[in-house]
Amino acid sequence: MGNLNTTQVSVEDQSLGENQLWVAYEDLVELIGRNRRFDLLVVGLQEVARDNVARLLQDALVETHELLGEAIMQSLQLYVFGPKNSDLFIKGKRSYLKVDKHSVGGFGGMMRRKKGAVAIRISYKEFRMVFITCHLSAHARNVQERNAQCRRISQSLFSKYWNPYARPPQITIWLGDLNYRLQGIDTHPARNLIQRNLHSLLLRKDQLHKEAERGQIFSGYCEGTLAFKPTYKYNQGSSNYDTSYKVRVPSWTDRILFKIRDPDKITASLHCYESVDDIYSSDHKPVRAHICFRVSK
């Protein structure tokens, strides 16, 4: 069986938290890393001011990649970058790329923070891909609400472009602040396990895993092993978990999942799935994944 095509996708997600209104250039450089050995770079941000993120990303990637498309809905932002001067795209035509969004409401604070999702659909090489970044409802008790939001987002995105003769996407990638929490454990026992490097024992408390096993969400999706510590909630400016009066239970709120429509034709290799602990400007630790897709005949 010969490999016909390969594409590598680096997927980065950062939630900037309750009080963060901007993102620093240094944080973006740290997030995307120095190794640019990937075809597509996808960056999803939540709760971030819109003003200059695209320019900062373009400055960071100026030698290797160019902006192919963006999807923005208030504080939700999604960017897709591809190799510079690539002949795999038709310059001047946008038929290869479509953008959509779905709002589930929610405003607050000094800036408008709408929950929901934005998405980009793109054709690259022989791959038809959809990237979705989302910000779902908060709080541990709202698990059923998050489930419903996932389903509505999946059903709504690109429905206005529906064409019975169009070929469906082969690869779908979700990245974002899904806000699923740990359930059935208090904050101090959870922190004790994390401090002892035993956070793998917390996986069975993860709401997203539980709901997926029940068939409520993300049917057919894959996720790398959560070998990194829970990404939320930190004291902003540090790597210390929340010491406010709420002392929130640490949780893996920030996730990257992917689905292959026809695994007999397309295979995926997950090269890394990790948190970026050296970013301190948020009360979340961002996550990133490097996935290599191959299509075979």
mmCIF file of C-alpha atoms in Angstrom:
data_model
loop_
_atom_site.group_PDB
_atom_site.id
_atom_site.type_symbol
_atom_site.label_atom_id
_atom_site.label_comp_id
_atom_site.label_asym_id
_atom_site.label_seq_id
_atom_site.Cartn_x
_atom_site.Cartn_y
_atom_site.Cartn_z
ATOM 1 C CA MET A 1 0.000 0.000 0.000
ATOM 2 C CA GLY A 2 1.729 3.173 -1.182
ATOM 3 C CA ASN A 3 1.474 6.545 0.512
ATOM 4 C CA LEU A 4 -0.005 9.066 -1.911
ATOM 5 C CA ASN A 5 0.070 12.139 0.242
ATOM 6 C CA THR A 6 1.050 13.374 3.669
ATOM 7 C CA THR A 7 0.214 16.533 5.523
ATOM 8 C CA GLN A 8 1.308 17.607 8.980
ATOM 9 C CA VAL A 9 -0.938 19.841 11.035
ATOM 10 C CA SER A 10 0.199 21.671 14.133
ATOM 11 C CA VAL A 11 -2.808 22.664 16.230
ATOM 12 C CA GLU A 12 -2.509 25.201 19.024
ATOM 13 C CA ASP A 13 -5.162 26.313 21.495
ATOM 14 C CA GLN A 14 -5.033 29.015 24.122
ATOM 15 C CA SER A 15 -7.740 30.280 26.423
ATOM 16 C CA LEU A 16 -6.768 33.585 27.947
ATOM 17 C CA GLY A 17 -9.118 33.402 30.871
ATOM 18 C CA GLU A 18 -11.384 35.717 32.772
ATOM 19 C CA ASN A 19 -9.205 38.821 32.997
ATOM 20 C CA GLN A 20 -6.966 38.561 29.950
ATOM 21 C CA LEU A 21 -7.873 41.037 27.216
ATOM 22 C CA TRP A 22 -4.782 40.794 25.035
ATOM 23 C CA VAL A 23 -2.123 38.327 23.990
ATOM 24 C CA ALA A 24 1.600 39.068 23.930
ATOM 25 C CA TYR A 25 3.842 38.398 20.946
ATOM 26 C CA GLU A 26 6.199 36.405 23.178
ATOM 27 C CA ASP A 27 3.345 34.115 24.218
ATOM 28 C CA LEU A 28 2.424 33.405 20.602
ATOM 29 C CA VAL A 29 6.049 32.607 19.733
ATOM 30 C CA GLU A 30 6.203 30.225 22.686
ATOM 31 C CA LEU A 31 2.889 28.668 21.702
ATOM 32 C CA ILE A 32 3.759 27.927 18.081
ATOM 33 C CA GLY A 33 7.329 26.892 18.926
ATOM 34 C CA ARG A 34 10.542 27.250 16.973
ATOM 35 C CA ASN A 35 10.219 24.036 14.986
ATOM 36 C CA ARG A 36 8.166 24.874 11.888
ATOM 37 C CA ARG A 37 8.223 21.420 10.299
ATOM 38 C CA PHE A 38 4.515 21.305 9.565
ATOM 39 C CA ASP A 39 2.309 22.112 6.594
ATOM 40 C CA LEU A 40 -0.632 23.763 8.295
ATOM 41 C CA LEU A 41 -0.649 25.685 11.545
ATOM 42 C CA VAL A 42 -4.036 26.171 13.216
ATOM 43 C CA VAL A 43 -4.342 28.547 16.172
ATOM 44 C CA GLY A 44 -7.518 28.842 18.233
ATOM 45 C CA LEU A 45 -7.956 31.506 20.902
ATOM 46 C CA GLN A 46 -10.739 32.213 23.362
ATOM 47 C CA GLU A 47 -11.408 35.352 25.395
ATOM 48 C CA VAL A 48 -8.885 37.494 23.596
ATOM 49 C CA ALA A 49 -9.071 40.990 22.153
ATOM 50 C CA ARG A 50 -9.246 40.972 18.384
ATOM 51 C CA ASP A 51 -7.070 43.934 17.468
ATOM 52 C CA ASN A 52 -3.652 42.645 16.482
ATOM 53 C CA VAL A 53 -3.496 38.866 16.886
ATOM 54 C CA ALA A 54 -3.374 38.114 13.157
ATOM 55 C CA ARG A 55 -0.538 40.601 12.664
ATOM 56 C CA LEU A 56 1.438 39.194 15.604
ATOM 57 C CA LEU A 57 1.056 35.658 14.281
ATOM 58 C CA GLN A 58 2.088 36.760 10.805
ATOM 59 C CA ASP A 59 5.166 38.459 12.255
ATOM 60 C CA ALA A 60 6.087 35.285 14.154
ATOM 61 C CA LEU A 61 5.658 33.114 11.041
ATOM 62 C CA VAL A 62 6.939 35.552 8.442
ATOM 63 C CA GLU A 63 9.777 33.304 7.224
ATOM 64 C CA THR A 64 7.813 30.090 6.785
ATOM 65 C CA HIS A 65 4.027 30.491 6.653
ATOM 66 C CA GLU A 66 1.283 32.831 5.473
ATOM 67 C CA LEU A 67 -2.262 33.405 6.666
ATOM 68 C CA LEU A 68 -4.769 31.403 4.625
ATOM 69 C CA GLY A 69 -7.937 32.217 6.532
ATOM 70 C CA GLU A 70 -9.425 33.459 9.787
ATOM 71 C CA ALA A 71 -12.745 33.099 11.582
ATOM 72 C CA ILE A 72 -13.634 35.565 14.338
ATOM 73 C CA MET A 73 -16.662 35.997 16.584
ATOM 74 C CA GLN A 74 -15.972 38.586 19.261
ATOM 75 C CA SER A 75 -13.478 36.950 21.671
ATOM 76 C CA LEU A 76 -13.289 33.663 19.730
ATOM 77 C CA GLN A 77 -10.590 33.552 17.063
ATOM 78 C CA LEU A 78 -9.320 30.889 14.664
ATOM 79 C CA TYR A 79 -6.415 31.201 12.224
ATOM 80 C CA VAL A 80 -5.070 28.804 9.603
ATOM 81 C CA PHE A 81 -1.575 29.276 8.170
ATOM 82 C CA GLY A 82 0.005 27.421 5.262
ATOM 83 C CA PRO A 83 3.461 27.265 3.678
ATOM 84 C CA LYS A 84 4.626 30.447 1.986
ATOM 85 C CA ASN A 85 4.500 30.513 -1.786
ATOM 86 C CA SER A 86 2.762 27.150 -1.917
ATOM 87 C CA ASP A 87 1.337 26.127 -5.283
ATOM 88 C CA LEU A 88 -1.255 23.972 -3.542
ATOM 89 C CA PHE A 89 -3.699 26.861 -3.294
ATOM 90 C CA ILE A 90 -5.358 28.805 -6.084
ATOM 91 C CA LYS A 91 -4.263 32.360 -5.528
ATOM 92 C CA GLY A 92 -7.008 34.937 -5.777
ATOM 93 C CA LYS A 93 -9.774 32.379 -5.342
ATOM 94 C CA ARG A 94 -11.510 31.537 -2.077
ATOM 95 C CA SER A 95 -13.343 28.414 -3.203
ATOM 96 C CA TYR A 96 -10.982 26.212 -1.238
ATOM 97 C CA LEU A 97 -11.841 27.913 2.076
ATOM 98 C CA LYS A 98 -15.111 28.672 3.866
ATOM 99 C CA VAL A 99 -15.796 30.211 7.254
ATOM 100 C CA ASP A 100 -18.749 29.803 9.620
ATOM 101 C CA LYS A 101 -19.717 30.468 13.233
ATOM 102 C CA HIS A 102 -22.333 29.424 15.757
ATOM 103 C CA SER A 103 -23.256 31.385 18.861
ATOM 104 C CA VAL A 104 -24.631 29.857 22.044
ATOM 105 C CA GLY A 105 -24.897 33.205 23.856
ATOM 106 C CA GLY A 106 -23.135 34.522 26.926
ATOM 107 C CA PHE A 107 -21.741 37.971 27.657
ATOM 108 C CA GLY A 108 -19.820 39.300 30.594
ATOM 109 C CA GLY A 109 -17.211 41.554 32.094
ATOM 110 C CA MET A 110 -15.553 44.519 30.422
ATOM 111 C CA MET A 111 -15.681 42.934 26.988
ATOM 112 C CA ARG A 112 -18.190 40.827 25.153
ATOM 113 C CA ARG A 113 -17.433 37.151 25.570
ATOM 114 C CA LYS A 114 -19.814 35.179 23.454
ATOM 115 C CA LYS A 115 -19.779 31.415 23.873
ATOM 116 C CA GLY A 116 -19.992 29.218 20.821
ATOM 117 C CA ALA A 117 -17.694 28.219 17.984
ATOM 118 C CA VAL A 118 -16.041 29.460 14.821
ATOM 119 C CA ALA A 119 -14.853 27.173 12.049
ATOM 120 C CA ILE A 120 -12.805 27.053 8.864
ATOM 121 C CA ARG A 121 -13.272 24.478 6.121
ATOM 122 C CA ILE A 122 -10.326 24.062 3.802
ATOM 123 C CA SER A 123 -9.005 21.806 1.054
ATOM 124 C CA TYR A 124 -5.263 21.174 1.173
ATOM 125 C CA LYS A 125 -3.423 18.662 -0.988
ATOM 126 C CA GLU A 126 -5.907 15.773 -1.103
ATOM 127 C CA PHE A 127 -7.445 16.513 2.287
ATOM 128 C CA ARG A 128 -10.802 18.129 3.008
ATOM 129 C CA MET A 129 -10.573 19.441 6.551
ATOM 130 C CA VAL A 130 -12.679 21.348 9.062
ATOM 131 C CA PHE A 131 -11.163 23.145 12.056
ATOM 132 C CA ILE A 132 -13.419 24.249 14.915
ATOM 133 C CA THR A 133 -12.459 26.308 17.932
ATOM 134 C CA CYS A 134 -15.034 26.724 20.664
ATOM 135 C CA HIS A 135 -15.754 28.105 24.097
ATOM 136 C CA LEU A 136 -18.479 26.205 25.926
ATOM 137 C CA SER A 137 -20.381 26.946 29.130
ATOM 138 C CA ALA A 138 -18.439 26.973 32.367
ATOM 139 C CA HIS A 139 -18.955 25.341 35.783
ATOM 140 C CA ALA A 140 -18.879 21.648 36.664
ATOM 141 C CA ARG A 141 -22.662 21.394 37.026
ATOM 142 C CA ASN A 142 -23.323 22.398 33.399
ATOM 143 C CA VAL A 143 -22.146 19.189 31.766
ATOM 144 C CA GLN A 144 -25.475 18.534 30.020
ATOM 145 C CA GLU A 145 -25.495 22.080 28.684
ATOM 146 C CA ARG A 146 -22.009 21.566 27.241
ATOM 147 C CA ASN A 147 -23.143 18.317 25.647
ATOM 148 C CA ALA A 148 -26.074 20.087 24.015
ATOM 149 C CA GLN A 149 -23.827 22.882 22.787
ATOM 150 C CA CYS A 150 -21.435 20.382 21.189
ATOM 151 C CA ARG A 151 -24.325 18.760 19.349
ATOM 152 C CA ARG A 152 -25.817 22.052 18.187
ATOM 153 C CA ILE A 153 -22.462 23.331 16.972
ATOM 154 C CA SER A 154 -21.807 20.114 15.037
ATOM 155 C CA GLN A 155 -25.217 20.236 13.376
ATOM 156 C CA SER A 156 -25.177 23.961 12.620
ATOM 157 C CA LEU A 157 -21.723 24.662 11.224
ATOM 158 C CA PHE A 158 -21.685 24.921 7.427
ATOM 159 C CA SER A 159 -25.316 23.797 7.210
ATOM 160 C CA LYS A 160 -26.103 26.885 5.116
ATOM 161 C CA TYR A 161 -23.613 25.608 2.551
ATOM 162 C CA TRP A 162 -25.246 22.180 2.433
ATOM 163 C CA ASN A 163 -24.995 20.551 -0.973
ATOM 164 C CA PRO A 164 -26.210 16.962 -1.484
ATOM 165 C CA TYR A 165 -23.505 16.457 -4.121
ATOM 166 C CA ALA A 166 -20.616 17.909 -2.126
ATOM 167 C CA ARG A 167 -18.068 15.588 -0.614
ATOM 168 C CA PRO A 168 -18.006 15.736 3.208
ATOM 169 C CA PRO A 169 -14.860 16.649 5.137
ATOM 170 C CA GLN A 170 -12.404 13.817 5.646
ATOM 171 C CA ILE A 171 -10.853 15.267 8.811
ATOM 172 C CA THR A 172 -12.456 17.334 11.560
ATOM 173 C CA ILE A 173 -10.428 18.863 14.396
ATOM 174 C CA TRP A 174 -11.919 20.516 17.495
ATOM 175 C CA LEU A 175 -9.735 22.715 19.669
ATOM 176 C CA GLY A 176 -10.789 25.015 22.424
ATOM 177 C CA ASP A 177 -11.951 25.653 25.938
ATOM 178 C CA LEU A 178 -14.538 22.891 26.107
ATOM 179 C CA ASN A 179 -14.832 23.560 29.839
ATOM 180 C CA TYR A 180 -15.422 19.933 30.888
ATOM 181 C CA ARG A 181 -14.325 19.493 34.486
ATOM 182 C CA LEU A 182 -13.296 16.834 36.967
ATOM 183 C CA GLN A 183 -16.306 15.438 38.772
ATOM 184 C CA GLY A 184 -16.514 13.368 41.938
ATOM 185 C CA ILE A 185 -13.353 14.656 43.612
ATOM 186 C CA ASP A 186 -12.646 17.704 45.769
ATOM 187 C CA THR A 187 -9.955 20.207 44.991
ATOM 188 C CA HIS A 188 -7.424 19.248 47.675
ATOM 189 C CA PRO A 189 -7.331 15.483 46.920
ATOM 190 C CA ALA A 190 -7.029 16.354 43.211
ATOM 191 C CA ARG A 191 -4.157 18.762 43.843
ATOM 192 C CA ASN A 192 -2.430 16.220 46.051
ATOM 193 C CA LEU A 193 -2.428 13.683 43.214
ATOM 194 C CA ILE A 194 -1.134 16.299 40.769
ATOM 195 C CA GLN A 195 1.627 17.338 43.153
ATOM 196 C CA ARG A 196 2.702 13.692 43.415
ATOM 197 C CA ASN A 197 2.705 13.389 39.610
ATOM 198 C CA LEU A 198 -0.233 10.990 39.757
ATOM 199 C CA HIS A 199 -2.649 13.071 37.684
ATOM 200 C CA SER A 200 -3.280 10.077 35.425
ATOM 201 C CA LEU A 201 -5.461 8.763 38.265
ATOM 202 C CA LEU A 202 -7.775 11.717 37.663
ATOM 203 C CA LEU A 203 -8.666 10.653 34.125
ATOM 204 C CA ARG A 204 -11.613 8.572 35.280
ATOM 205 C CA LYS A 205 -13.067 11.740 36.846
ATOM 206 C CA ASP A 206 -12.928 13.694 33.580
ATOM 207 C CA GLN A 207 -16.398 14.694 32.379
ATOM 208 C CA LEU A 208 -15.457 14.707 28.695
ATOM 209 C CA HIS A 209 -14.237 11.102 28.843
ATOM 210 C CA LYS A 210 -17.343 10.057 30.752
ATOM 211 C CA GLU A 211 -19.755 11.747 28.357
ATOM 212 C CA ALA A 212 -17.952 10.384 25.291
ATOM 213 C CA GLU A 213 -18.101 6.862 26.740
ATOM 214 C CA ARG A 214 -21.858 7.342 27.221
ATOM 215 C CA GLY A 215 -22.160 8.274 23.557
ATOM 216 C CA GLN A 216 -23.309 11.806 24.317
ATOM 217 C CA ILE A 217 -20.517 13.698 22.535
ATOM 218 C CA PHE A 218 -17.618 13.295 20.083
ATOM 219 C CA SER A 219 -18.577 9.937 18.658
ATOM 220 C CA GLY A 220 -15.712 8.620 16.544
ATOM 221 C CA TYR A 221 -13.232 11.256 17.717
ATOM 222 C CA CYS A 222 -9.701 10.549 18.948
ATOM 223 C CA GLU A 223 -7.631 12.361 21.538
ATOM 224 C CA GLY A 224 -4.065 11.943 22.657
ATOM 225 C CA THR A 225 -3.237 10.809 26.168
ATOM 226 C CA LEU A 226 -3.676 13.506 28.794
ATOM 227 C CA ALA A 227 -0.146 13.058 30.108
ATOM 228 C CA PHE A 228 0.082 16.737 31.054
ATOM 229 C CA LYS A 229 -1.336 18.282 34.192
ATOM 230 C CA PRO A 230 -4.833 19.792 34.198
ATOM 231 C CA THR A 231 -4.721 23.110 32.369
ATOM 232 C CA TYR A 232 -7.143 25.119 34.535
ATOM 233 C CA LYS A 233 -7.359 27.111 36.778
ATOM 234 C CA TYR A 234 -4.063 28.821 37.593
ATOM 235 C CA ASN A 235 -3.276 32.044 39.355
ATOM 236 C CA GLN A 236 -2.547 34.401 36.506
ATOM 237 C CA GLY A 237 1.180 35.033 36.194
ATOM 238 C CA SER A 238 2.207 31.778 37.845
ATOM 239 C CA SER A 239 2.098 27.996 37.674
ATOM 240 C CA ASN A 240 0.169 27.742 40.934
ATOM 241 C CA TYR A 241 -3.386 26.469 40.923
ATOM 242 C CA ASP A 242 -6.196 28.805 41.967
ATOM 243 C CA THR A 243 -5.795 30.210 45.482
ATOM 244 C CA SER A 244 -8.848 32.465 45.349
ATOM 245 C CA TYR A 245 -11.754 31.846 47.688
ATOM 246 C CA LYS A 246 -13.228 29.528 45.052
ATOM 247 C CA VAL A 247 -10.145 27.209 45.029
ATOM 248 C CA ARG A 248 -11.441 25.566 41.851
ATOM 249 C CA VAL A 249 -10.841 21.902 41.190
ATOM 250 C CA PRO A 250 -8.081 21.625 38.547
ATOM 251 C CA SER A 251 -9.457 20.324 35.244
ATOM 252 C CA TRP A 252 -8.500 19.565 31.652
ATOM 253 C CA THR A 253 -10.732 22.255 30.174
ATOM 254 C CA ASP A 254 -8.549 22.826 27.099
ATOM 255 C CA ARG A 255 -8.602 19.997 24.554
ATOM 256 C CA ILE A 256 -7.782 18.994 20.985
ATOM 257 C CA LEU A 257 -9.732 16.149 19.370
ATOM 258 C CA PHE A 258 -9.819 14.873 15.802
ATOM 259 C CA LYS A 259 -11.992 12.608 13.685
ATOM 260 C CA ILE A 260 -11.182 10.800 10.437
ATOM 261 C CA ARG A 261 -14.193 9.997 8.292
ATOM 262 C CA ASP A 262 -12.610 7.009 6.508
ATOM 263 C CA PRO A 263 -9.819 5.486 8.620
ATOM 264 C CA ASP A 264 -9.234 2.826 5.959
ATOM 265 C CA LYS A 265 -7.967 5.533 3.595
ATOM 266 C CA ILE A 266 -6.500 8.092 5.987
ATOM 267 C CA THR A 267 -4.287 7.378 8.973
ATOM 268 C CA ALA A 268 -3.129 9.764 11.670
ATOM 269 C CA SER A 269 0.051 9.876 13.734
ATOM 270 C CA LEU A 270 -0.027 12.070 16.816
ATOM 271 C CA HIS A 271 3.525 13.364 17.273
ATOM 272 C CA CYS A 272 2.785 15.341 20.425
ATOM 273 C CA TYR A 273 -0.063 16.423 22.669
ATOM 274 C CA GLU A 274 1.075 18.697 25.460
ATOM 275 C CA SER A 275 0.479 21.787 27.507
ATOM 276 C CA VAL A 276 2.737 24.815 27.277
ATOM 277 C CA ASP A 277 3.621 25.460 30.891
ATOM 278 C CA ASP A 278 5.969 28.391 30.235
ATOM 279 C CA ILE A 279 3.123 30.760 29.377
ATOM 280 C CA TYR A 280 1.972 32.642 32.468
ATOM 281 C CA SER A 281 -0.252 35.430 31.163
ATOM 282 C CA SER A 282 -3.423 33.345 31.371
ATOM 283 C CA ASP A 283 -5.240 31.415 34.071
ATOM 284 C CA HIS A 284 -5.179 28.484 31.608
ATOM 285 C CA LYS A 285 -2.174 26.634 30.256
ATOM 286 C CA PRO A 286 -2.508 26.395 26.455
ATOM 287 C CA VAL A 287 -2.308 23.045 24.695
ATOM 288 C CA ARG A 288 -0.875 22.013 21.341
ATOM 289 C CA ALA A 289 -0.838 18.930 19.169
ATOM 290 C CA HIS A 290 1.173 17.915 16.104
ATOM 291 C CA ILE A 291 -0.717 15.456 13.900
ATOM 292 C CA CYS A 292 0.494 13.866 10.682
ATOM 293 C CA PHE A 293 -2.222 12.624 8.290
ATOM 294 C CA ARG A 294 -1.534 10.196 5.442
ATOM 295 C CA VAL A 295 -3.866 9.193 2.661
ATOM 296 C CA SER A 296 -3.239 5.831 1.037
ATOM 297 C CA LYS A 297 -4.564 3.982 -1.964
#
